[in-house]
XYZ file of C-alpha atoms in Angstrom:
730
model
C 0.000 0.000 0.000
C 1.170 3.543 -0.706
C 0.849 5.682 2.362
C 0.751 9.319 1.436
C 0.953 12.624 3.057
C 0.179 15.866 1.352
C 1.469 16.269 -2.194
C 2.277 19.901 -1.560
C 6.054 20.112 -1.439
C 6.469 22.336 1.580
C 3.908 20.770 3.852
C 4.993 17.295 4.879
C 2.860 15.455 7.327
C 4.126 11.971 8.007
C 7.266 9.982 8.200
C 7.256 7.511 5.322
C 6.173 8.867 1.929
C 6.341 6.402 -0.963
C 6.516 6.917 -4.736
C 3.311 7.925 -6.428
C 3.662 9.448 -9.910
C 6.156 9.746 -12.685
C 6.454 13.508 -12.989
C 5.960 14.382 -9.341
C 7.782 11.247 -8.366
C 8.478 10.454 -4.783
C 7.027 11.431 -1.507
C 3.596 12.912 -1.668
C 4.922 15.891 0.174
C 7.430 16.108 -2.607
C 10.217 18.669 -2.365
C 12.605 17.359 0.250
C 15.156 19.867 1.238
C 12.644 22.289 2.582
C 10.091 19.819 3.738
C 11.883 17.658 6.231
C 9.356 17.633 9.038
C 9.816 14.268 10.614
C 12.573 12.524 12.476
C 14.188 9.138 12.587
C 12.284 6.322 14.274
C 13.562 4.660 17.409
C 15.876 1.707 16.961
C 15.916 -1.513 18.917
C 19.009 -3.091 17.394
C 22.290 -3.022 19.325
C 25.293 -1.276 17.739
C 25.586 1.919 15.728
C 22.991 2.229 13.000
C 22.726 4.953 10.363
C 19.367 6.240 9.157
C 18.144 9.043 6.950
C 15.450 11.306 8.365
C 13.263 10.541 5.338
C 12.862 7.620 2.981
C 12.904 9.894 -0.080
C 13.674 13.453 -1.143
C 12.314 15.195 -4.228
C 13.108 18.460 -5.986
C 12.689 20.084 -9.402
C 15.590 19.969 -11.845
C 18.348 22.540 -11.242
C 17.148 23.136 -7.663
C 19.092 22.368 -4.504
C 17.855 19.901 -1.915
C 18.860 21.314 1.453
C 18.554 19.908 4.958
C 19.057 16.198 4.219
C 19.958 14.577 7.541
C 21.638 11.304 8.487
C 21.552 10.087 12.100
C 23.821 7.672 13.913
C 22.199 5.921 16.867
C 22.670 2.976 19.179
C 19.435 1.459 20.459
C 17.696 4.776 19.748
C 20.330 6.991 21.422
C 22.113 9.470 19.165
C 25.865 8.894 18.769
C 28.095 11.971 18.542
C 31.416 12.099 16.691
C 30.609 9.431 14.087
C 32.290 10.092 10.718
C 29.736 9.426 7.953
C 30.445 9.323 4.215
C 27.495 9.818 1.878
C 27.646 8.999 -1.844
C 25.225 10.064 -4.593
C 24.255 8.395 -7.873
C 22.194 9.208 -10.959
C 23.659 12.619 -11.779
C 22.814 14.180 -8.414
C 25.800 16.066 -6.969
C 26.633 17.966 -3.818
C 26.836 21.736 -4.007
C 30.641 21.503 -4.334
C 30.227 19.454 -7.507
C 31.285 16.120 -6.015
C 29.315 12.941 -5.547
C 30.716 12.146 -2.081
C 30.715 14.050 1.202
C 32.095 13.184 4.658
C 31.039 14.800 7.941
C 30.859 14.125 11.674
C 27.634 13.811 13.689
C 26.800 16.384 16.349
C 25.761 15.915 19.974
C 22.340 14.548 19.011
C 23.843 12.045 16.549
C 22.665 13.945 13.455
C 24.625 15.159 10.439
C 23.138 17.645 7.981
C 24.523 17.050 4.488
C 25.586 19.815 2.098
C 23.019 20.875 -0.490
C 22.316 18.352 -3.260
C 21.846 19.671 -6.808
C 19.115 17.980 -8.882
C 19.928 17.301 -12.560
C 17.906 19.352 -15.050
C 16.420 16.157 -16.462
C 15.399 14.907 -13.020
C 15.359 11.148 -12.587
C 15.727 8.743 -9.674
C 18.915 8.062 -7.724
C 20.198 6.972 -4.314
C 22.074 8.634 -1.479
C 24.006 5.999 0.497
C 25.544 6.617 3.935
C 28.316 4.520 5.469
C 30.440 4.692 8.635
C 33.099 2.438 10.100
C 31.564 -0.255 12.290
C 27.996 0.905 11.612
C 25.066 -0.441 9.640
C 24.677 1.693 6.517
C 21.541 3.357 5.183
C 20.216 4.818 1.942
C 17.439 7.102 0.762
C 15.861 7.729 -2.614
C 16.490 10.969 -4.536
C 13.945 12.000 -7.149
C 14.016 14.901 -9.568
C 11.089 16.359 -11.488
C 11.297 18.640 -14.519
C 13.208 21.877 -14.115
C 10.654 24.586 -13.391
C 9.854 28.257 -13.668
C 7.554 30.076 -11.276
C 3.876 30.831 -11.724
C 1.241 31.295 -9.035
C -2.528 30.972 -8.887
C -4.529 34.006 -7.795
C -8.140 32.954 -7.193
C -7.686 30.197 -9.797
C -6.018 32.361 -12.453
C -2.408 31.535 -13.308
C -0.047 34.516 -13.135
C 3.611 34.610 -14.193
C 5.924 35.075 -11.215
C 8.524 37.212 -12.947
C 11.894 37.734 -11.304
C 11.812 34.521 -9.252
C 15.218 32.782 -9.717
C 15.434 29.579 -11.728
C 15.443 26.545 -9.439
C 13.162 28.157 -6.865
C 10.655 25.896 -5.139
C 6.944 26.693 -4.633
C 6.416 27.347 -0.921
C 3.062 28.844 0.132
C 0.601 31.525 -1.050
C 2.549 33.445 -3.724
C 5.918 32.671 -2.136
C 8.948 30.691 -3.322
C 12.111 29.396 -1.690
C 15.019 30.582 -3.853
C 18.168 28.443 -4.247
C 20.051 30.898 -1.997
C 17.560 30.382 0.861
C 15.495 33.547 0.472
C 11.696 33.334 0.694
C 10.360 35.669 -2.006
C 6.730 36.785 -2.277
C 6.001 36.933 -6.014
C 2.530 38.315 -5.284
C 4.131 41.392 -3.690
C 6.978 42.495 -5.977
C 9.205 39.610 -4.839
C 9.443 41.047 -1.336
C 11.980 39.074 0.748
C 10.263 37.535 3.788
C 13.250 35.614 5.192
C 16.779 34.564 4.272
C 19.053 31.535 4.765
C 16.035 29.210 5.003
C 16.688 25.464 4.737
C 13.375 23.909 5.822
C 9.770 25.068 5.755
C 6.945 23.482 7.737
C 3.189 23.478 7.297
C 1.240 26.685 6.771
C -1.437 27.203 9.440
C -4.438 29.500 9.017
C -7.159 30.237 11.562
C -9.830 32.915 11.559
C -7.603 35.967 11.190
C -3.965 34.863 11.226
C -1.547 32.629 9.375
C 1.767 31.232 10.553
C 4.544 29.103 9.027
C 7.637 27.744 10.859
C 11.157 27.829 9.380
C 14.589 26.389 10.028
C 17.648 28.319 8.906
C 20.793 26.953 7.282
C 22.658 27.360 10.605
C 20.055 25.219 12.428
C 18.295 28.087 14.193
C 14.520 28.391 13.950
C 12.111 31.256 13.223
C 8.502 31.606 12.119
C 6.578 33.958 9.836
C 3.290 35.493 10.939
C 0.746 37.492 8.967
C -3.003 37.772 8.687
C -6.043 39.808 7.811
C -4.962 42.601 10.168
C -1.243 42.552 9.351
C 0.224 44.870 6.746
C 2.988 42.396 5.904
C 4.677 39.144 6.902
C 6.757 39.401 10.082
C 9.634 37.021 10.855
C 10.080 36.189 14.557
C 12.718 34.220 16.457
C 11.589 30.867 17.859
C 12.342 31.102 21.582
C 13.348 27.999 23.517
C 13.660 25.872 20.360
C 16.970 23.950 20.170
C 19.179 24.291 17.107
C 18.460 21.674 14.469
C 14.784 21.294 15.384
C 12.307 20.496 12.620
C 9.545 22.972 11.684
C 6.160 21.282 12.042
C 3.149 23.642 11.868
C 2.070 27.031 13.240
C 4.712 27.940 15.881
C 5.582 24.320 16.732
C 8.926 22.599 16.161
C 10.011 19.021 16.824
C 13.257 18.953 18.781
C 15.966 16.299 18.266
C 14.761 14.638 21.492
C 11.224 14.362 20.032
C 9.433 17.175 21.892
C 6.951 19.534 20.205
C 7.966 23.006 21.412
C 6.132 26.296 20.882
C 8.391 28.868 19.282
C 6.562 31.851 20.767
C 7.031 30.926 24.441
C 9.228 27.799 24.547
C 6.559 25.654 26.201
C 6.387 21.916 25.492
C 3.172 20.694 23.861
C 3.972 17.004 23.454
C 6.828 14.554 24.061
C 8.032 11.290 22.523
C 6.705 12.264 19.077
C 7.642 9.912 16.247
C 5.645 11.466 13.374
C 2.677 13.720 12.759
C -0.098 14.515 10.302
C -1.615 17.751 9.040
C -2.814 20.445 11.417
C -6.405 21.388 10.620
C -8.457 24.329 11.844
C -12.188 23.709 11.496
C -13.409 27.279 11.147
C -14.851 27.508 14.650
C -11.919 28.059 16.978
C -10.539 24.515 17.173
C -7.430 22.967 15.645
C -6.158 19.406 15.888
C -3.179 17.380 14.689
C -2.757 13.572 14.750
C 0.463 12.199 16.281
C 2.253 8.874 16.389
C 4.380 8.367 19.521
C 7.752 6.646 19.722
C 6.127 3.666 21.493
C 3.782 3.160 18.506
C 0.677 4.601 20.172
C -1.424 7.465 18.753
C -2.748 10.741 20.152
C -4.569 13.843 18.940
C -2.636 16.991 19.700
C -4.593 20.143 20.557
C -2.425 22.751 22.233
C -1.792 21.668 25.807
C -4.155 18.695 25.428
C -3.133 15.341 23.957
C -5.891 12.732 24.377
C -5.283 9.176 23.229
C -6.711 8.282 19.809
C -9.494 5.684 19.841
C -9.626 2.585 17.632
C -6.381 3.207 15.723
C -4.604 -0.074 14.904
C -0.847 -0.513 15.073
C 0.980 0.509 11.904
C -1.390 3.370 11.053
C -0.210 6.723 9.727
C -1.235 10.144 11.110
C -3.242 11.838 8.349
C -5.000 15.128 9.178
C -7.131 16.680 11.929
C -8.097 13.669 14.095
C -7.804 11.130 11.256
C -5.367 8.256 10.805
C -4.830 6.069 7.733
C -4.722 2.382 8.617
C -2.565 -0.128 6.751
C -5.698 -1.577 5.114
C -6.795 1.814 3.717
C -9.350 3.014 6.265
C -9.432 6.637 7.377
C -10.384 6.418 11.054
C -11.382 9.332 13.294
C -9.238 9.056 16.422
C -11.723 10.944 18.583
C -14.642 8.590 17.917
C -13.188 5.505 16.220
C -15.597 6.048 13.304
C -14.464 5.117 9.777
C -14.689 8.043 7.356
C -13.986 5.962 4.235
C -12.187 2.819 3.086
C -9.728 1.630 0.418
C -7.676 4.836 0.544
C -4.260 4.677 -1.092
C -3.126 8.251 -0.441
C -4.454 11.715 0.229
C -3.741 15.417 -0.255
C -4.194 18.382 2.047
C -7.376 18.871 4.048
C -8.636 22.381 3.335
C -11.145 24.770 4.906
C -12.214 27.446 2.401
C -14.406 29.516 4.683
C -17.601 27.597 3.878
C -16.769 23.895 4.040
C -13.875 21.456 4.280
C -12.620 19.227 1.509
C -9.999 16.505 1.365
C -8.801 14.869 -1.914
C -8.207 11.099 -1.914
C -6.814 8.467 -4.238
C -8.381 5.025 -3.809
C -6.620 1.671 -4.081
C -8.351 0.897 -7.388
C -6.832 4.058 -8.909
C -10.039 6.115 -8.779
C -10.371 9.469 -7.040
C -12.780 11.045 -4.570
C -12.887 13.965 -2.209
C -14.520 14.290 1.173
C -16.677 17.368 1.648
C -17.947 18.100 5.153
C -17.724 14.392 5.980
C -19.381 13.084 2.793
C -17.309 11.288 0.160
C -17.895 12.453 -3.435
C -16.639 10.648 -6.551
C -14.228 12.818 -8.572
C -15.119 11.653 -12.077
C -12.973 12.645 -15.034
C -9.710 12.798 -13.086
C -7.055 10.976 -15.172
C -5.501 7.759 -13.921
C -2.217 8.345 -12.138
C -3.189 11.784 -10.844
C -2.064 13.100 -7.464
C -4.393 14.504 -4.773
C -3.237 18.052 -3.991
C -5.575 20.069 -1.755
C -9.306 20.488 -1.205
C -10.733 18.926 -4.363
C -7.737 19.704 -6.591
C -5.725 16.982 -8.359
C -2.542 17.114 -10.442
C -2.832 15.000 -13.602
C 0.163 13.093 -15.033
C 0.172 15.477 -18.019
C 0.645 18.464 -15.700
C -2.918 19.790 -15.608
C -4.099 21.089 -12.230
C -7.785 20.097 -12.061
C -10.475 21.202 -9.595
C -12.909 18.284 -9.391
C -15.413 20.338 -7.349
C -15.566 23.031 -10.024
C -16.607 21.104 -13.155
C -13.036 19.821 -13.534
C -11.771 23.319 -14.278
C -8.105 23.366 -15.303
C -6.279 26.068 -13.347
C -2.867 25.538 -14.961
C -0.989 23.245 -17.346
C 2.569 21.859 -17.446
C 2.623 21.868 -13.629
C 5.511 19.955 -12.087
C 5.251 20.945 -8.416
C 2.813 22.828 -6.185
C 3.064 24.714 -2.906
C 0.521 25.321 -0.156
C -2.751 27.170 -0.692
C -3.492 30.239 1.420
C -6.999 31.682 1.635
C -6.301 35.369 2.243
C -9.908 35.868 3.319
C -13.061 33.736 3.505
C -14.618 35.307 0.394
C -12.965 33.005 -2.122
C -9.648 34.825 -2.501
C -6.672 32.471 -2.474
C -3.131 31.979 -3.713
C -1.004 28.920 -4.480
C 2.525 28.822 -5.973
C 3.365 26.445 -8.807
C 6.454 25.122 -10.533
C 5.865 25.040 -14.291
C 8.068 22.757 -16.383
C 10.955 24.738 -17.854
C 11.339 24.116 -21.580
C 13.286 24.820 -24.755
C 11.603 25.373 -28.155
C 11.381 22.903 -31.035
C 9.266 22.343 -34.144
C 8.113 19.305 -36.093
C 8.342 19.910 -39.837
C 6.413 17.147 -41.612
C 7.631 14.725 -38.947
C 11.230 15.950 -38.736
C 12.211 17.467 -35.377
C 14.059 20.770 -35.680
C 15.504 23.213 -33.146
C 14.857 26.854 -34.038
C 17.505 29.375 -33.065
C 16.687 32.697 -31.443
C 13.459 31.596 -29.734
C 13.567 32.171 -25.944
C 13.397 29.280 -23.508
C 9.971 28.647 -21.939
C 8.168 29.832 -25.065
C 4.761 28.190 -25.390
C 3.816 26.087 -28.450
C 0.770 27.563 -30.211
C 0.219 26.299 -33.767
C 2.212 25.428 -36.918
C 5.760 26.713 -36.369
C 4.660 29.540 -34.087
C 5.672 29.868 -30.425
C 4.582 32.411 -27.812
C 7.592 33.914 -26.026
C 7.461 34.743 -22.292
C 7.213 38.453 -23.152
C 4.093 37.914 -25.290
C 5.524 37.817 -28.832
C 4.204 35.295 -31.351
C 7.316 34.142 -33.233
C 7.045 32.313 -36.554
C 10.036 29.954 -36.664
C 9.291 29.062 -40.293
C 9.857 32.706 -41.304
C 13.040 33.796 -39.485
C 11.200 34.252 -36.173
C 9.017 36.976 -37.622
C 6.861 38.623 -34.931
C 3.218 37.995 -35.843
C 1.694 39.718 -32.783
C 2.788 41.241 -29.469
C 1.415 41.390 -25.912
C -0.380 38.056 -26.351
C -1.478 36.258 -23.175
C -3.997 33.708 -24.455
C -5.012 31.979 -27.659
C -7.696 29.628 -28.927
C -8.052 26.923 -31.560
C -6.604 27.090 -35.036
C -9.281 26.851 -37.738
C -8.327 25.620 -41.193
C -10.646 25.113 -44.140
C -9.813 24.452 -47.764
C -7.527 27.415 -48.377
C -7.417 29.588 -45.237
C -6.472 29.404 -41.581
C -7.445 31.673 -38.707
C -6.160 31.855 -35.114
C -7.763 33.894 -32.262
C -5.743 35.852 -29.675
C -6.216 37.764 -26.435
C -3.870 40.635 -25.496
C -2.536 41.744 -22.103
C -5.114 44.509 -21.911
C -7.943 42.009 -22.566
C -8.613 43.075 -26.137
C -8.982 40.399 -28.801
C -7.468 40.046 -32.283
C -6.960 37.218 -34.758
C -4.410 36.055 -37.307
C -5.345 35.111 -40.870
C -3.285 33.340 -43.481
C -3.688 30.661 -46.076
C -2.444 28.916 -49.152
C -2.744 32.135 -51.139
C -1.497 34.543 -48.439
C 2.163 35.613 -48.486
C 2.223 35.678 -44.651
C 0.167 36.146 -41.502
C -1.950 39.235 -40.949
C -3.212 40.347 -37.527
C -6.700 41.854 -37.580
C -8.721 43.690 -34.949
C -12.148 42.655 -33.733
C -15.141 44.925 -33.290
C -17.791 44.750 -30.570
C -15.968 41.881 -28.852
C -15.766 42.791 -25.128
C -12.344 42.965 -23.502
C -11.617 39.839 -21.501
C -13.458 37.513 -23.886
C -11.986 34.039 -24.325
C -10.481 33.097 -27.716
C -12.521 30.182 -29.040
C -11.635 29.189 -32.612
C -10.736 31.022 -35.785
C -12.206 34.493 -35.460
C -14.652 33.679 -32.656
C -14.626 34.591 -28.957
C -16.677 33.655 -25.890
C -17.749 36.751 -23.940
C -18.007 36.647 -20.163
C -21.798 36.808 -20.456
C -21.867 33.543 -22.437
C -22.283 34.974 -25.939
C -20.223 33.246 -28.616
C -19.226 36.116 -30.884
C -17.783 36.412 -34.355
C -14.924 38.866 -34.819
C -17.398 41.556 -35.950
C -19.510 41.144 -32.792
C -22.206 39.021 -34.418
C -23.745 36.620 -31.872
C -23.326 33.050 -33.103
C -24.817 31.450 -29.978
C -26.065 32.816 -26.635
C -25.711 31.387 -23.108
C -22.682 29.187 -23.860
C -20.837 27.779 -20.838
C -18.207 25.655 -22.639
C -17.217 24.410 -26.079
C -15.303 21.577 -27.709
C -13.056 21.423 -30.763
C -14.009 22.949 -34.085
C -13.684 20.536 -37.016
C -13.835 21.104 -40.752
C -14.612 17.920 -42.630
C -13.047 18.767 -45.973
C -16.453 19.311 -47.578
C -17.195 22.984 -46.858
C -18.879 22.313 -43.517
C -17.568 23.010 -40.012
C -19.058 22.177 -36.614
C -18.245 22.753 -32.928
C -20.140 21.231 -29.948
C -21.469 23.572 -27.252
C -22.750 23.245 -23.713
C -25.273 25.878 -22.688
C -25.568 27.574 -19.314
C -28.776 25.645 -18.568
C -26.961 22.308 -19.042
C -28.367 21.566 -22.492
C -26.307 20.998 -25.634
C -26.226 22.343 -29.170
C -23.866 22.276 -32.133
C -22.754 25.325 -34.088
C -22.691 24.359 -37.773
C -21.398 26.818 -40.360
C -22.403 29.665 -38.035
C -25.903 28.406 -37.203
C -26.920 26.677 -33.970
C -28.584 23.262 -34.361
C -30.150 20.963 -31.769
C -28.673 17.670 -30.570
C -29.997 14.137 -30.166
C -29.394 11.689 -27.327
C -26.828 13.633 -25.285
C -27.297 12.918 -21.541
C -26.924 15.554 -18.845
C -23.400 15.934 -17.532
C -21.736 15.281 -20.883
C -18.744 17.245 -22.176
C -18.448 18.879 -25.628
C -15.720 16.943 -27.458
C -15.188 17.726 -31.162
C -17.218 18.278 -34.338
C -20.734 17.104 -33.372
C -19.503 14.652 -30.727
C -19.931 14.718 -26.935
C -18.265 12.623 -24.218
C -20.720 11.276 -21.649
C -19.882 10.819 -17.965
C -19.804 7.034 -18.495
C -17.216 7.271 -21.275
C -19.331 7.083 -24.416
C -18.623 9.348 -27.387
C -21.988 10.146 -28.966
C -22.723 11.774 -32.319
C -25.254 14.467 -31.491
C -26.794 14.577 -34.978
C -27.771 10.899 -34.914
C -27.476 9.801 -31.277
C -25.216 6.928 -32.320
C -22.297 5.830 -30.136
C -18.911 6.246 -31.799
C -16.816 4.712 -28.981
C -17.171 3.525 -25.385
C -15.015 3.544 -22.241
C -13.223 6.722 -23.311
C -11.233 8.517 -20.612
C -9.758 11.387 -22.652
C -9.052 12.436 -26.218
C -6.713 14.554 -28.276
C -7.348 16.829 -31.256
C -9.484 15.622 -34.168
C -7.500 16.099 -37.378
C -8.266 16.224 -41.105
C -5.127 15.614 -43.179
C -6.635 16.160 -46.605
C -7.598 12.512 -47.092
C -9.291 11.308 -43.905
C -9.977 12.296 -40.305
C -8.378 10.776 -37.241
C -8.897 11.245 -33.521
C -6.672 9.794 -30.729
C -8.365 8.522 -27.561
C -7.392 7.023 -24.227
C -9.643 4.337 -22.754
C -10.695 3.997 -19.126
C -8.602 0.817 -18.782
C -5.470 2.733 -19.772
C -5.279 1.418 -23.349
C -5.232 3.586 -26.473
C -6.962 3.783 -29.837
C -7.689 6.227 -32.614
C -10.796 6.742 -34.668
C -10.321 6.891 -38.420
C -13.249 8.030 -40.523
C -15.667 6.734 -37.880
C -13.954 3.384 -37.184
C -12.103 2.729 -33.939
C -8.606 1.291 -34.378
C -6.883 -0.200 -31.306
C -3.191 0.580 -30.949
C -0.493 -1.351 -29.133
C 2.910 -0.242 -27.967
C 1.847 3.167 -26.691
C 3.188 3.364 -23.101
C 0.853 3.517 -20.108
C 0.306 7.093 -18.990
C 0.623 8.561 -22.475
C -1.484 11.519 -23.588
C -3.498 11.649 -26.837
C -2.185 14.579 -28.889
C -3.622 14.870 -32.403
C -4.637 12.556 -35.247
C -2.757 9.376 -34.364
C -0.046 10.987 -32.222
C 0.469 10.245 -28.510
C 2.874 11.865 -26.037
C 4.566 9.238 -23.851
C 5.564 9.957 -20.222
C 9.245 9.818 -21.264
C 8.702 12.661 -23.753
C 8.483 10.683 -26.994
C 5.829 11.686 -29.523
C 4.646 8.416 -31.069
C 2.748 8.020 -34.343
C 0.543 4.995 -33.670
C -0.583 4.746 -37.318
C 2.979 4.580 -38.612
C 4.419 1.526 -36.839
C 4.736 3.561 -33.623
C 7.500 5.644 -35.170
C 8.952 8.269 -32.825
C 8.669 11.710 -34.416
C 10.070 13.705 -31.457
C 11.826 13.133 -28.134
C 12.191 14.945 -24.776
C 8.850 16.692 -25.364
C 7.084 18.432 -22.493
C 4.085 19.894 -24.354
C 2.852 20.191 -27.930
C 1.014 22.830 -29.926
C -1.571 22.519 -32.696
C -0.777 20.922 -36.058
C -1.236 22.942 -39.237
C -1.326 21.194 -42.608
C 0.136 23.860 -44.884
C -1.225 21.981 -47.889
C -3.094 18.724 -48.462
C -0.028 16.925 -49.793
C 1.293 15.841 -46.387
C 3.253 18.945 -45.367
C 2.617 20.074 -41.801
C 4.131 21.882 -38.823
C 3.635 21.444 -35.076
C 5.470 23.448 -32.371
C 6.931 21.713 -29.304
C 8.295 22.572 -25.894
C 11.136 20.259 -24.892
C 12.147 19.325 -21.370
C 15.161 21.299 -20.250
C 18.313 19.188 -20.568
C 20.906 21.263 -18.700
C 21.035 23.786 -15.867
């Protein structure tokens, strides 16, 4: 069984995280260096034994893992003066560039290792510790994609400019820079603290929020802020011994296993082995589950520490008063009641001012979330996803999905996440993200090419065009010609017989579109009229206004009361269609500019492509006839017309893959588990290969992080598709 803590990197909650996903591989609390909030277990064996404080450490590529500790003990008693040599594998190196480091344990038997640099390409490796006459130990090192900073503000992703490369998402809009500074990207990168090695769990009650820190010299501080503070304030943790581990609020776990308050030095609990998440319930009460060094369990609440009821041996502290048993039950330690069963791992329990939610992954690979004590199925969450916080999950393809908000996607290409902070109880919140850092590339009729002069972290859009971080659309097929500036968002490429059109949104909210075609010498940017600022680019020259009107570029209303839309598709015969969901939950299809009714589409379905909808039970239904095109569909890529036929890649609910060609489903083999349908017959494998399943699984690109939209520049097989490649070096 995989026992999990929170997947948010800076908020660890238990002692033994185990691997859970490919991209965010490793402990569910993820980023090690700054998230070491548990200590070594007691030992019964006689003789000196080495142990790492955690079973695994994870960080994004090019970041530094700080605070890794090795402990020498004899029958549970720390041994001072032991010379320990630690060796690294898999491309991980110490901050001095070497793969080996030797140091001597302190009075408590612990040795803090130098910083460990994660390779840009990530990967999995081992840190092995040895000492003369002692039993050795090892821990797993995992690296995710190298990342750049972006934070969520009330669900909207915002670039965190000026945050150093290799920084790690911490909490709210804040990041831990490689040099140990905590920088608040939501407030002009204001420095909140310096020389920080470890960060504990963010705590929020009615009016205040607190987060404990440990510095690189072993001393401890904590940050406080709140609704009535003008800024974050760093305070010294009084009475907390050097080398203590930040836990939550103002509490630290000392080397001798006491929980000590940093504001007054008082002891809250003793003999603490590991702990879960602190949770405040919105009505003046907070609780935290503890496991004691003798294997028993308690519920910590300030100066009170009652014994937990009905918790079997081997359970893991989870959150609030809950413990996760070895057989997958979440048991309330105050009553002994079982909240749910068959739980594999969980994310962070979250109070949003109205209710509490807790995301779960079940043993069968499905997902749910608990809301105010009731378990709700999270349908549509991709297999292999990671529970994050509240009802939010991180998909293997990097999408951050809110299952309680119609599976809204808050961000894409996400590698790591930090801790959410609700800055009030009116729905305002922040969460820092690590977005995969990339280099540009282009597929030219299946040949992978590297364009020169295009900035790193440019976003693939369509054809050979990439969107640079400063908002320029650069056409790599025409000497990086700038097609538009100040672009922040774009929609779907539309291509008919001779022309193609691409909609844009600018930084100021205004909307424009690009036109080109077989008989155009280049791209031309055109203005819209009567399209409200802030409208969403849909396809071609169309935009979805905030009031639900689907508008043409001249302001003509093509459809009212639209809540969402699928992919536009032109069938090669002078007819185009796009499926729509209306604000009242009904469905229509826009065909050649006119809205037509649908047949046989059940409530809760999702607009897919052309006239097709995906039902909640995995059927793809043709809305013009009501016929079922495919069943057991989990997700799909882009429907594509190549001048001869149409193809559509799909992923099935059992993890297999297929594509639909001219209405017939074709099963494919050899596409790796966890791959993502891209376009036509292309799939993106977890290892970054783009595989053409209709061409003997030929690999058309490697090291790919994300892809853009294909453009067939003619109907003779010539096409372009932009790519973002995983960063290969720091």
